[in-house]
Tab-separated table of N, CA and C in Angstrom:
chain	number	residue	atom	x	y	z
H	1	MET	N	0.930	-1.640	-0.803
H	1	MET	CA	0.036	0.025	-0.080
H	1	MET	C	0.251	1.196	0.079
H	2	ASP	N	1.888	1.138	1.163
H	2	ASP	CA	2.634	2.271	1.008
H	2	ASP	C	3.491	3.003	-0.239
H	3	ASP	N	3.368	1.395	-1.890
H	3	ASP	CA	4.214	2.140	-2.523
H	3	ASP	C	3.177	2.339	-3.551
H	4	ASP	N	1.586	2.648	-3.507
H	4	ASP	CA	0.846	3.072	-4.034
H	4	ASP	C	0.783	3.928	-3.504
H	5	LEU	N	0.614	4.184	-2.709
H	5	LEU	CA	0.195	5.815	-1.950
H	5	LEU	C	1.281	6.937	-2.765
H	6	GLN	N	2.641	5.884	-2.512
H	6	GLN	CA	4.075	7.142	-3.225
H	6	GLN	C	3.483	6.805	-4.850
H	7	GLN	N	3.103	6.497	-5.678
H	7	GLN	CA	3.255	6.526	-6.933
H	7	GLN	C	2.011	7.350	-7.168
H	8	LEU	N	0.836	7.661	-6.566
H	8	LEU	CA	-0.029	8.163	-6.416
H	8	LEU	C	-0.351	10.001	-6.693
H	9	GLU	N	0.909	9.815	-5.073
H	9	GLU	CA	1.541	10.486	-4.712
H	9	GLU	C	2.094	11.143	-6.124
H	10	ARG	N	3.032	10.560	-6.701
H	10	ARG	CA	3.819	11.929	-7.945
H	10	ARG	C	2.547	11.375	-9.139
H	11	GLU	N	2.103	10.778	-9.014
H	11	GLU	CA	0.981	11.472	-9.946
H	11	GLU	C	-0.141	12.871	-9.868
H	12	LEU	N	-0.233	12.864	-8.805
H	12	LEU	CA	-0.552	13.697	-8.430
H	12	LEU	C	-0.023	15.346	-8.538
H	13	GLY	N	1.543	15.279	-8.440
H	13	GLY	CA	1.894	16.524	-7.198
H	13	GLY	C	2.174	16.623	-9.017
H	14	LEU	N	2.755	14.539	-10.292
H	14	LEU	CA	2.443	15.667	-11.705
H	14	LEU	C	1.397	16.012	-12.897
H	15	PHE	N	0.395	16.267	-11.999
H	15	PHE	CA	-0.735	16.454	-12.652
H	15	PHE	C	-1.553	17.554	-12.062
H	16	LEU	N	-1.234	18.055	-11.106
H	16	LEU	CA	-1.458	19.165	-10.050
H	16	LEU	C	-0.272	20.430	-10.823
H	17	ARG	N	1.613	20.379	-11.046
H	17	ARG	CA	1.730	20.978	-12.299
H	17	ARG	C	1.340	21.334	-13.416
H	18	ARG	N	0.188	19.901	-14.131
H	18	ARG	CA	-0.029	20.214	-15.698
H	18	ARG	C	-1.082	21.321	-15.148
H	19	ALA	N	-2.086	20.920	-14.666
H	19	ALA	CA	-2.893	21.671	-14.036
H	19	ALA	C	-2.826	22.861	-13.058
H	20	THR	N	-2.137	23.402	-12.979
H	20	THR	CA	-1.399	25.058	-12.944
H	20	THR	C	-0.455	25.527	-14.201
H	21	ALA	N	-0.151	24.989	-14.934
H	21	ALA	CA	0.189	25.277	-16.124
H	21	ALA	C	-0.973	25.607	-17.021
H	22	SER	N	-2.617	24.648	-16.861
H	22	SER	CA	-3.055	24.941	-18.164
H	22	SER	C	-4.144	25.945	-17.009
H	23	SER	N	-4.157	26.358	-15.521
H	23	SER	CA	-4.687	27.198	-15.690
H	23	SER	C	-4.949	28.318	-15.670
H	24	THR	N	-2.685	27.856	-16.045
H	24	THR	CA	-2.578	29.996	-16.828
H	24	THR	C	-2.918	30.332	-17.421
H	25	ALA	N	-2.495	28.972	-18.734
H	25	ALA	CA	-3.288	29.357	-19.822
H	25	ALA	C	-4.670	29.415	-20.225
H	26	MET	N	-5.077	28.650	-19.820
H	26	MET	CA	-6.507	29.041	-19.843
H	26	MET	C	-7.105	31.024	-19.113
H	27	ALA	N	-6.523	31.339	-17.533
H	27	ALA	CA	-6.947	32.453	-17.594
H	27	ALA	C	-6.356	33.485	-18.133
H	28	ARG	N	-5.808	33.081	-19.380
H	28	ARG	CA	-4.658	34.131	-20.212
H	28	ARG	C	-5.827	33.785	-21.262
H	29	ARG	N	-6.361	32.608	-21.877
H	29	ARG	CA	-7.774	33.352	-22.618
H	29	ARG	C	-8.944	33.840	-22.364
H	30	VAL	N	-8.881	33.903	-21.003
H	30	VAL	CA	-10.261	34.670	-20.847
H	30	VAL	C	-9.872	36.204	-20.883
H	31	HIS	N	-8.518	36.957	-20.435
H	31	HIS	CA	-7.950	38.128	-20.366
H	31	HIS	C	-6.475	37.959	-20.251
H	32	PRO	N	-5.139	38.574	-20.776
H	32	PRO	CA	-4.411	38.530	-20.813
H	32	PRO	C	-3.563	38.932	-18.745
H	33	GLU	N	-4.652	39.665	-18.810
H	33	GLU	CA	-4.420	39.905	-17.185
H	33	GLU	C	-4.790	39.438	-16.098
H	34	LEU	N	-5.553	38.884	-16.656
H	34	LEU	CA	-6.212	37.244	-14.679
H	34	LEU	C	-5.605	36.179	-14.694
H	35	GLU	N	-5.290	35.694	-13.554
H	35	GLU	CA	-4.586	35.877	-12.178
H	35	GLU	C	-4.947	34.166	-12.840
H	36	PRO	N	-4.062	32.781	-13.210
H	36	PRO	CA	-4.408	31.544	-12.926
H	36	PRO	C	-5.827	31.243	-11.647
H	37	SER	N	-5.420	31.697	-10.659
H	37	SER	CA	-6.888	31.019	-9.072
H	37	SER	C	-7.915	32.200	-10.235
H	38	ALA	N	-8.178	33.888	-10.154
H	38	ALA	CA	-8.894	33.765	-10.580
H	38	ALA	C	-10.104	32.458	-11.489
H	39	TYR	N	-9.461	31.865	-12.594
H	39	TYR	CA	-9.995	30.429	-13.965
H	39	TYR	C	-12.066	30.140	-13.612
H	40	GLU	N	-10.754	29.614	-11.956
H	40	GLU	CA	-12.059	28.222	-11.482
H	40	GLU	C	-12.680	29.676	-10.977
H	41	LEU	N	-12.450	29.785	-10.018
H	41	LEU	CA	-13.809	31.102	-9.061
H	41	LEU	C	-13.899	32.102	-10.632
H	42	LEU	N	-13.804	31.959	-11.616
H	42	LEU	CA	-15.401	32.463	-12.709
H	42	LEU	C	-16.125	31.949	-13.241
H	43	ALA	N	-15.851	30.383	-13.398
H	43	ALA	CA	-16.396	29.311	-13.492
H	43	ALA	C	-17.446	29.137	-12.726
H	44	LEU	N	-17.013	29.281	-11.364
H	44	LEU	CA	-18.081	28.567	-10.076
H	44	LEU	C	-18.715	29.498	-10.237
H	45	ILE	N	-18.823	30.899	-10.127
H	45	ILE	CA	-19.624	31.607	-10.313
H	45	ILE	C	-20.847	32.088	-11.360
H	46	GLU	N	-20.030	31.822	-12.656
H	46	GLU	CA	-21.166	31.839	-13.166
H	46	GLU	C	-21.746	30.356	-13.038
H	47	ARG	N	-21.395	29.018	-12.614
H	47	ARG	CA	-22.256	27.962	-12.061
H	47	ARG	C	-23.617	28.693	-11.478
H	48	THR	N	-23.119	29.893	-10.467
H	48	THR	CA	-24.165	30.249	-8.915
H	48	THR	C	-24.433	31.842	-9.308
H	49	PRO	N	-24.783	32.124	-10.637
H	49	PRO	CA	-25.104	33.667	-10.384
H	49	PRO	C	-25.769	33.729	-8.992
H	50	GLY	N	-25.175	34.585	-9.004
H	50	GLY	CA	-25.234	35.122	-7.323
H	50	GLY	C	-25.106	34.840	-6.215
H	51	VAL	N	-23.450	34.245	-6.010
H	51	VAL	CA	-23.303	33.899	-5.065
H	51	VAL	C	-23.020	34.788	-4.531
H	52	ARG	N	-22.504	34.409	-3.331
H	52	ARG	CA	-22.026	35.367	-2.447
H	52	ARG	C	-20.441	34.953	-1.518
H	53	ALA	N	-19.991	36.626	-1.864
H	53	ALA	CA	-18.530	36.306	-1.640
H	53	ALA	C	-17.474	35.548	-0.427
H	54	SER	N	-18.228	35.108	0.657
H	54	SER	CA	-18.163	34.343	1.740
H	54	SER	C	-18.595	32.721	1.355
H	55	ASP	N	-18.883	33.003	0.506
H	55	ASP	CA	-19.977	31.054	0.867
H	55	ASP	C	-18.724	30.493	-0.499
H	56	LEU	N	-17.998	31.671	-0.825
H	56	LEU	CA	-16.924	31.802	-2.203
H	56	LEU	C	-16.113	30.965	-2.102
H	57	ALA	N	-15.623	32.194	-0.763
H	57	ALA	CA	-14.072	32.372	0.161
H	57	ALA	C	-14.364	30.813	1.123
H	58	ALA	N	-15.813	30.270	1.606
H	58	ALA	CA	-15.551	29.288	2.234
H	58	ALA	C	-15.095	28.534	1.834
H	59	TYR	N	-16.506	28.017	0.280
H	59	TYR	CA	-15.685	26.481	-0.740
H	59	TYR	C	-14.449	26.651	-1.050
H	60	ILE	N	-14.173	27.537	-1.233
H	60	ILE	CA	-12.418	27.376	-1.729
H	60	ILE	C	-11.671	27.388	-0.259
H	61	GLY	N	-12.196	27.137	0.785
H	61	GLY	CA	-11.222	27.512	1.859
H	61	GLY	C	-10.372	29.506	2.013
H	62	VAL	N	-10.557	29.706	0.288
H	62	VAL	CA	-9.792	31.222	1.142
H	62	VAL	C	-9.931	32.428	2.776
H	63	GLY	N	-9.103	33.170	2.635
H	63	GLY	CA	-9.739	34.552	3.926
H	63	GLY	C	-10.759	35.016	3.398
H	64	ARG	N	-10.920	36.566	3.647
H	64	ARG	CA	-12.442	37.058	2.906
H	64	ARG	C	-11.059	38.073	2.273
H	65	GLY	N	-10.845	38.673	2.571
H	65	GLY	CA	-9.520	39.480	2.231
H	65	GLY	C	-9.144	38.929	1.599
H	66	THR	N	-8.725	38.216	0.303
H	66	THR	CA	-8.473	37.451	-0.263
H	66	THR	C	-8.987	36.864	-1.438
H	67	MET	N	-10.423	36.458	-0.853
H	67	MET	CA	-11.388	36.972	-2.126
H	67	MET	C	-11.550	37.737	-2.026
H	68	SER	N	-12.290	38.752	-1.692
H	68	SER	CA	-12.311	40.988	-1.760
H	68	SER	C	-11.049	41.056	-2.488
H	69	ARG	N	-10.189	40.270	-2.714
H	69	ARG	CA	-8.317	40.965	-3.568
H	69	ARG	C	-8.831	40.548	-4.611
H	70	GLN	N	-9.639	38.966	-4.873
H	70	GLN	CA	-9.740	38.780	-6.363
H	70	GLN	C	-10.921	39.252	-7.169
H	71	LEU	N	-11.993	39.827	-6.131
H	71	LEU	CA	-13.318	40.337	-6.384
H	71	LEU	C	-13.171	41.361	-7.058
H	72	ALA	N	-12.030	42.023	-6.248
H	72	ALA	CA	-11.905	43.583	-7.214
H	72	ALA	C	-11.163	43.433	-8.029
H	73	ARG	N	-10.358	42.062	-8.211
H	73	ARG	CA	-9.655	42.492	-9.456
H	73	ARG	C	-10.355	42.366	-10.526
H	74	LEU	N	-11.607	41.040	-10.425
H	74	LEU	CA	-12.409	40.474	-11.767
H	74	LEU	C	-13.678	40.966	-12.111
H	75	GLY	N	-13.858	42.890	-10.738
H	75	GLY	CA	-14.264	43.397	-11.911
H	75	GLY	C	-13.749	44.457	-12.482
H	76	ALA	N	-12.681	45.098	-11.787
H	76	ALA	CA	-11.674	46.158	-12.302
H	76	ALA	C	-11.308	45.909	-14.056
H	77	LEU	N	-11.564	44.648	-14.073
H	77	LEU	CA	-11.097	43.800	-15.659
H	77	LEU	C	-12.713	43.358	-16.744
H	78	GLY	N	-13.846	44.556	-15.336
H	78	GLY	CA	-14.811	44.314	-16.371
H	78	GLY	C	-15.467	42.794	-16.667
H	79	LEU	N	-15.270	41.774	-15.055
H	79	LEU	CA	-15.545	40.577	-15.776
H	79	LEU	C	-17.039	40.209	-14.517
H	80	LEU	N	-17.282	40.912	-13.545
H	80	LEU	CA	-17.221	41.270	-12.482
H	80	LEU	C	-18.856	41.358	-11.792
H	81	THR	N	-20.415	41.036	-12.347
H	81	THR	CA	-21.117	42.383	-11.761
H	81	THR	C	-21.632	41.691	-10.486
H	82	ARG	N	-21.148	43.845	-9.486
H	82	ARG	CA	-22.294	43.066	-7.619
H	82	ARG	C	-23.353	43.890	-7.718
H	83	SER	N	-24.247	43.326	-7.108
H	83	SER	CA	-25.389	43.367	-6.824
H	83	SER	C	-25.884	43.825	-4.727
H	84	PRO	N	-26.492	44.142	-3.713
H	84	PRO	CA	-27.015	43.982	-3.615
H	84	PRO	C	-27.625	42.871	-2.151
H	85	ASP	N	-26.908	42.319	-1.309
H	85	ASP	CA	-27.936	41.253	-0.930
H	85	ASP	C	-29.427	41.375	-0.556
H	86	PRO	N	-30.338	41.475	-1.047
H	86	PRO	CA	-31.713	42.522	-0.601
H	86	PRO	C	-31.680	41.388	0.996
H	87	ASP	N	-31.264	39.915	1.357
H	87	ASP	CA	-31.199	39.519	2.490
H	87	ASP	C	-30.385	39.217	3.858
H	88	ASP	N	-29.499	40.817	3.456
H	88	ASP	CA	-28.121	41.194	4.369
H	88	ASP	C	-27.399	41.703	3.136
H	89	PHE	N	-27.250	44.283	4.251
H	89	PHE	CA	-27.303	44.586	3.859
H	89	PHE	C	-25.045	45.015	3.592
H	90	ARG	N	-25.382	43.865	4.437
H	90	ARG	CA	-23.317	43.704	4.300
H	90	ARG	C	-23.623	42.810	2.513
H	91	GLY	N	-24.186	42.315	2.591
H	91	GLY	CA	-23.882	41.610	1.334
H	91	GLY	C	-23.730	42.149	-0.092
H	92	GLN	N	-22.595	40.757	-1.031
H	92	GLN	CA	-22.532	41.752	-2.400
H	92	GLN	C	-23.570	40.645	-2.695
H	93	LEU	N	-23.963	39.691	-4.188
H	93	LEU	CA	-24.111	39.110	-4.564
H	93	LEU	C	-23.197	39.310	-6.417
H	94	LEU	N	-23.050	38.568	-6.354
H	94	LEU	CA	-22.138	38.185	-7.763
H	94	LEU	C	-22.296	37.167	-8.902
H	95	ALA	N	-22.378	38.747	-10.159
H	95	ALA	CA	-21.875	37.234	-11.344
H	95	ALA	C	-21.628	38.181	-12.628
H	96	LEU	N	-21.163	37.003	-13.192
H	96	LEU	CA	-20.665	38.008	-14.924
H	96	LEU	C	-20.987	38.210	-15.663
H	97	THR	N	-20.074	39.323	-16.049
H	97	THR	CA	-20.906	40.997	-17.377
H	97	THR	C	-20.532	39.555	-18.485
H	98	PRO	N	-22.270	40.368	-18.961
H	98	PRO	CA	-21.439	39.394	-21.036
H	98	PRO	C	-20.124	39.942	-20.928
H	99	GLU	N	-19.527	39.785	-20.774
H	99	GLU	CA	-18.092	40.073	-21.134
H	99	GLU	C	-17.694	38.413	-20.460
H	100	GLY	N	-17.658	38.880	-19.400
H	100	GLY	CA	-17.015	38.035	-18.447
H	100	GLY	C	-17.515	36.638	-19.345
H	101	SER	N	-18.756	36.371	-19.231
H	101	SER	CA	-19.122	34.361	-19.302
H	101	SER	C	-18.849	34.532	-21.255
H	102	THR	N	-19.113	35.652	-22.573
H	102	THR	CA	-18.325	35.389	-23.445
H	102	THR	C	-16.760	35.078	-22.915
H	103	ARG	N	-15.910	35.489	-22.498
H	103	ARG	CA	-14.999	35.016	-22.617
H	103	ARG	C	-14.422	33.731	-21.403
H	104	LEU	N	-14.954	33.130	-20.724
H	104	LEU	CA	-15.239	32.950	-19.769
H	104	LEU	C	-15.255	31.363	-20.936
H	105	ALA	N	-16.680	31.584	-21.782
H	105	ALA	CA	-17.306	30.478	-22.997
H	105	ALA	C	-15.709	29.727	-23.115
H	106	ALA	N	-15.521	30.690	-23.924
H	106	ALA	CA	-14.425	30.975	-24.640
H	106	ALA	C	-13.415	29.992	-24.527
H	107	ALA	N	-12.824	30.602	-22.944
H	107	ALA	CA	-12.405	29.701	-23.204
H	107	ALA	C	-12.116	28.323	-21.856
H	108	GLN	N	-14.060	28.071	-21.075
H	108	GLN	CA	-13.738	26.562	-21.389
H	108	GLN	C	-13.753	25.467	-23.227
H	109	GLN	N	-14.465	26.159	-23.882
H	109	GLN	CA	-14.916	25.519	-25.435
H	109	GLN	C	-13.398	25.545	-25.535
H	110	ALA	N	-13.096	25.939	-25.233
H	110	ALA	CA	-10.454	24.998	-25.596
H	110	ALA	C	-10.228	24.762	-24.389
H	111	ARG	N	-10.570	24.255	-23.658
H	111	ARG	CA	-10.507	23.040	-22.700
H	111	ARG	C	-10.897	22.365	-22.970
H	112	THR	N	-12.664	22.133	-23.143
H	112	THR	CA	-12.793	21.360	-23.289
H	112	THR	C	-12.551	20.374	-24.647
H	113	ASP	N	-12.718	21.118	-25.418
H	113	ASP	CA	-11.392	20.895	-27.025
H	113	ASP	C	-10.403	20.218	-26.894
H	114	PHE	N	-9.276	20.411	-25.674
H	114	PHE	CA	-8.088	19.669	-25.344
H	114	PHE	C	-7.762	18.597	-25.045
H	115	LEU	N	-8.768	18.313	-24.063
H	115	LEU	CA	-9.506	17.379	-22.979
H	115	LEU	C	-10.218	15.722	-24.182
H	116	ALA	N	-10.882	17.205	-24.908
H	116	ALA	CA	-11.576	15.408	-25.951
H	116	ALA	C	-10.202	15.120	-26.699
H	117	ARG	N	-9.233	15.785	-27.257
H	117	ARG	CA	-7.773	15.538	-27.506
H	117	ARG	C	-7.125	13.911	-26.648
H	118	ALA	N	-7.062	15.296	-26.308
H	118	ALA	CA	-5.901	14.405	-24.728
H	118	ALA	C	-7.205	12.308	-25.089
H	119	LEU	N	-7.570	12.391	-24.132
H	119	LEU	CA	-8.468	11.184	-24.168
H	119	LEU	C	-9.447	10.955	-25.699
H	120	GLU	N	-9.261	11.289	-27.253
H	120	GLU	CA	-9.587	10.197	-27.784
H	120	GLU	C	-9.694	9.163	-28.312
H	121	ASP	N	-8.362	7.876	-27.844
H	121	ASP	CA	-9.031	6.874	-26.768
H	121	ASP	C	-9.652	6.656	-26.125
H	122	TRP	N	-10.123	6.788	-25.064
H	122	TRP	CA	-10.792	6.498	-24.184
H	122	TRP	C	-12.234	6.197	-24.371
H	123	ALA	N	-12.872	5.049	-23.721
H	123	ALA	CA	-14.219	4.647	-24.242
H	123	ALA	C	-15.354	6.172	-23.186
H	124	PRO	N	-16.215	5.960	-23.044
H	124	PRO	CA	-17.383	7.208	-22.533
H	124	PRO	C	-16.817	6.846	-21.187
H	125	GLU	N	-17.143	5.044	-21.508
H	125	GLU	CA	-17.523	4.597	-19.114
H	125	GLU	C	-16.322	4.638	-18.429
H	126	GLN	N	-14.844	5.205	-19.041
H	126	GLN	CA	-14.093	5.284	-18.830
H	126	GLN	C	-13.378	6.618	-18.461
H	127	ILE	N	-14.106	7.269	-19.407
H	127	ILE	CA	-14.406	9.312	-18.710
H	127	ILE	C	-14.705	9.497	-18.224
H	128	ALA	N	-15.984	8.280	-17.688
H	128	ALA	CA	-17.383	8.579	-16.911
H	128	ALA	C	-16.979	7.993	-14.778
H	129	GLN	N	-16.303	6.921	-15.799
H	129	GLN	CA	-15.182	6.246	-13.746
H	129	GLN	C	-13.773	7.716	-13.454
H	130	LEU	N	-13.790	7.991	-14.393
H	130	LEU	CA	-12.604	9.213	-13.459
H	130	LEU	C	-12.746	10.605	-12.994
H	131	THR	N	-14.010	10.629	-13.696
H	131	THR	CA	-14.102	11.548	-13.665
H	131	THR	C	-15.261	11.472	-11.997
H	132	ALA	N	-15.664	9.572	-11.954
H	132	ALA	CA	-16.498	9.585	-10.334
H	132	ALA	C	-15.381	9.823	-10.347
H	133	GLN	N	-14.590	8.412	-9.769
H	133	GLN	CA	-13.735	9.226	-9.510
H	133	GLN	C	-13.403	10.439	-8.534
H	134	LEU	N	-12.657	11.873	-9.360
H	134	LEU	CA	-11.729	12.545	-9.166
H	134	LEU	C	-12.915	12.507	-9.107
H	135	GLY	N	-14.242	13.267	-8.452
H	135	GLY	CA	-15.109	13.665	-7.475
H	135	GLY	C	-14.182	12.852	-6.172
H	136	ARG	N	-14.733	11.471	-5.818
H	136	ARG	CA	-14.715	11.420	-4.563
H	136	ARG	C	-12.844	11.800	-4.696
H	137	LEU	N	-12.506	11.644	-4.954
H	137	LEU	CA	-10.971	12.079	-4.614
H	137	LEU	C	-11.233	14.079	-3.798
H	138	ASN	N	-11.990	15.117	-4.954
H	138	ASN	CA	-12.091	15.906	-4.144
H	138	ASN	C	-13.241	15.760	-3.134
H	139	ARG	N	-13.915	15.064	-3.079
H	139	ARG	CA	-15.039	14.899	-1.849
H	139	ARG	C	-14.270	14.623	-0.278
H	140	ASP	N	-13.385	13.251	-0.678
H	140	ASP	CA	-11.748	13.282	0.595
H	140	ASP	C	-10.864	13.960	0.521
H	141	LEU	N	-10.843	14.722	-0.348
H	141	LEU	CA	-9.371	15.431	-0.142
H	141	LEU	C	-10.295	16.699	0.874
H	142	SER	N	-11.674	17.364	0.448
H	142	SER	CA	-11.931	18.400	0.842
H	142	SER	C	-12.220	17.991	3.436
H	143	SER	N	-12.391	16.421	2.745
H	143	SER	CA	-12.626	16.384	4.195
H	143	SER	C	-11.430	15.739	4.718
H	144	ALA	N	-11.218	15.972	4.104
H	144	ALA	CA	-9.419	15.591	5.494
H	144	ALA	C	-8.572	16.537	5.433
H	145	TRP	N	-8.313	17.794	4.876
H	145	TRP	CA	-8.381	18.808	5.028
H	145	TRP	C	-9.527	20.068	5.933
H	146	ALA	N	-10.811	19.611	6.259
H	146	ALA	CA	-11.071	20.027	7.276
H	146	ALA	C	-11.239	19.520	8.589
H	147	THR	N	-10.533	18.157	8.292
H	147	THR	CA	-10.010	17.744	9.767
H	147	THR	C	-9.195	17.736	10.630
H	148	GLN	N	-7.629	18.594	9.501
H	148	GLN	CA	-6.686	18.243	10.065
H	148	GLN	C	-6.397	19.643	10.449
H	149	PRO	N	-5.362	18.930	11.675
H	149	PRO	CA	-5.037	20.394	13.031
H	149	PRO	C	-5.032	21.436	11.602
H	150	ALA	N	-5.605	23.031	13.158
H	150	ALA	CA	-4.417	23.579	11.969
H	150	ALA	C	-3.308	23.787	12.120
H	151	THR	N	-2.067	24.131	11.694
H	151	THR	CA	-1.192	24.451	11.388
H	151	THR	C	-0.895	26.588	11.339
H	152	PRO	N	0.639	26.902	11.848
H	152	PRO	CA	0.197	28.952	11.294
H	152	PRO	C	-0.025	28.366	9.646
H	153	GLU	N	0.762	27.915	8.698
H	153	GLU	CA	0.726	28.191	7.804
H	153	GLU	C	-1.768	28.631	7.209
H	154	ARG	N	-2.049	27.283	7.484
H	154	ARG	CA	-3.748	27.301	7.664
H	154	ARG	C	-4.572	28.167	7.875
H	155	SER	N	-4.001	28.833	9.769
H	155	SER	CA	-4.512	29.840	10.714
H	155	SER	C	-4.290	30.809	9.787
H	156	HIS	N	-3.749	31.861	9.026
H	156	HIS	CA	-3.647	32.995	8.578
H	156	HIS	C	-4.597	32.644	6.826
H	157	ALA	N	-5.180	31.484	6.659
H	157	ALA	CA	-5.468	31.729	5.040
H	157	ALA	C	-6.320	32.477	5.039
């Protein structure tokens, strides 16, 4: 089992490095000045229009200050709108601008096209199995992270 976990750690490490490079490229497709971490943030807002910044921060696992800075940048780039939350005068509801939606859709299509080329020899059921296993891995990692004792680095995030 230790050998399997070591191999998994190596494969995940390589996958994460490639995912980081991909996120950088996808962010640049959306807007030349967009930070790589903001690509997924835009996709989350697109999937859940009207989401609150505090909910996004909790979901991603970053502090409100970090989230506020990222959202301010997206707003300055013309990709994000904010509207008052009718249920909480302090809160704001987030949505993409039409420009943000158009740019994100183009980047997502490019990513989908890339995945289709990369997985062209895979059977549909293999893709479905991988998708299910990655979903499970993400849920389990999130759960393990949430129950991990706080470290100095995590307490300041």
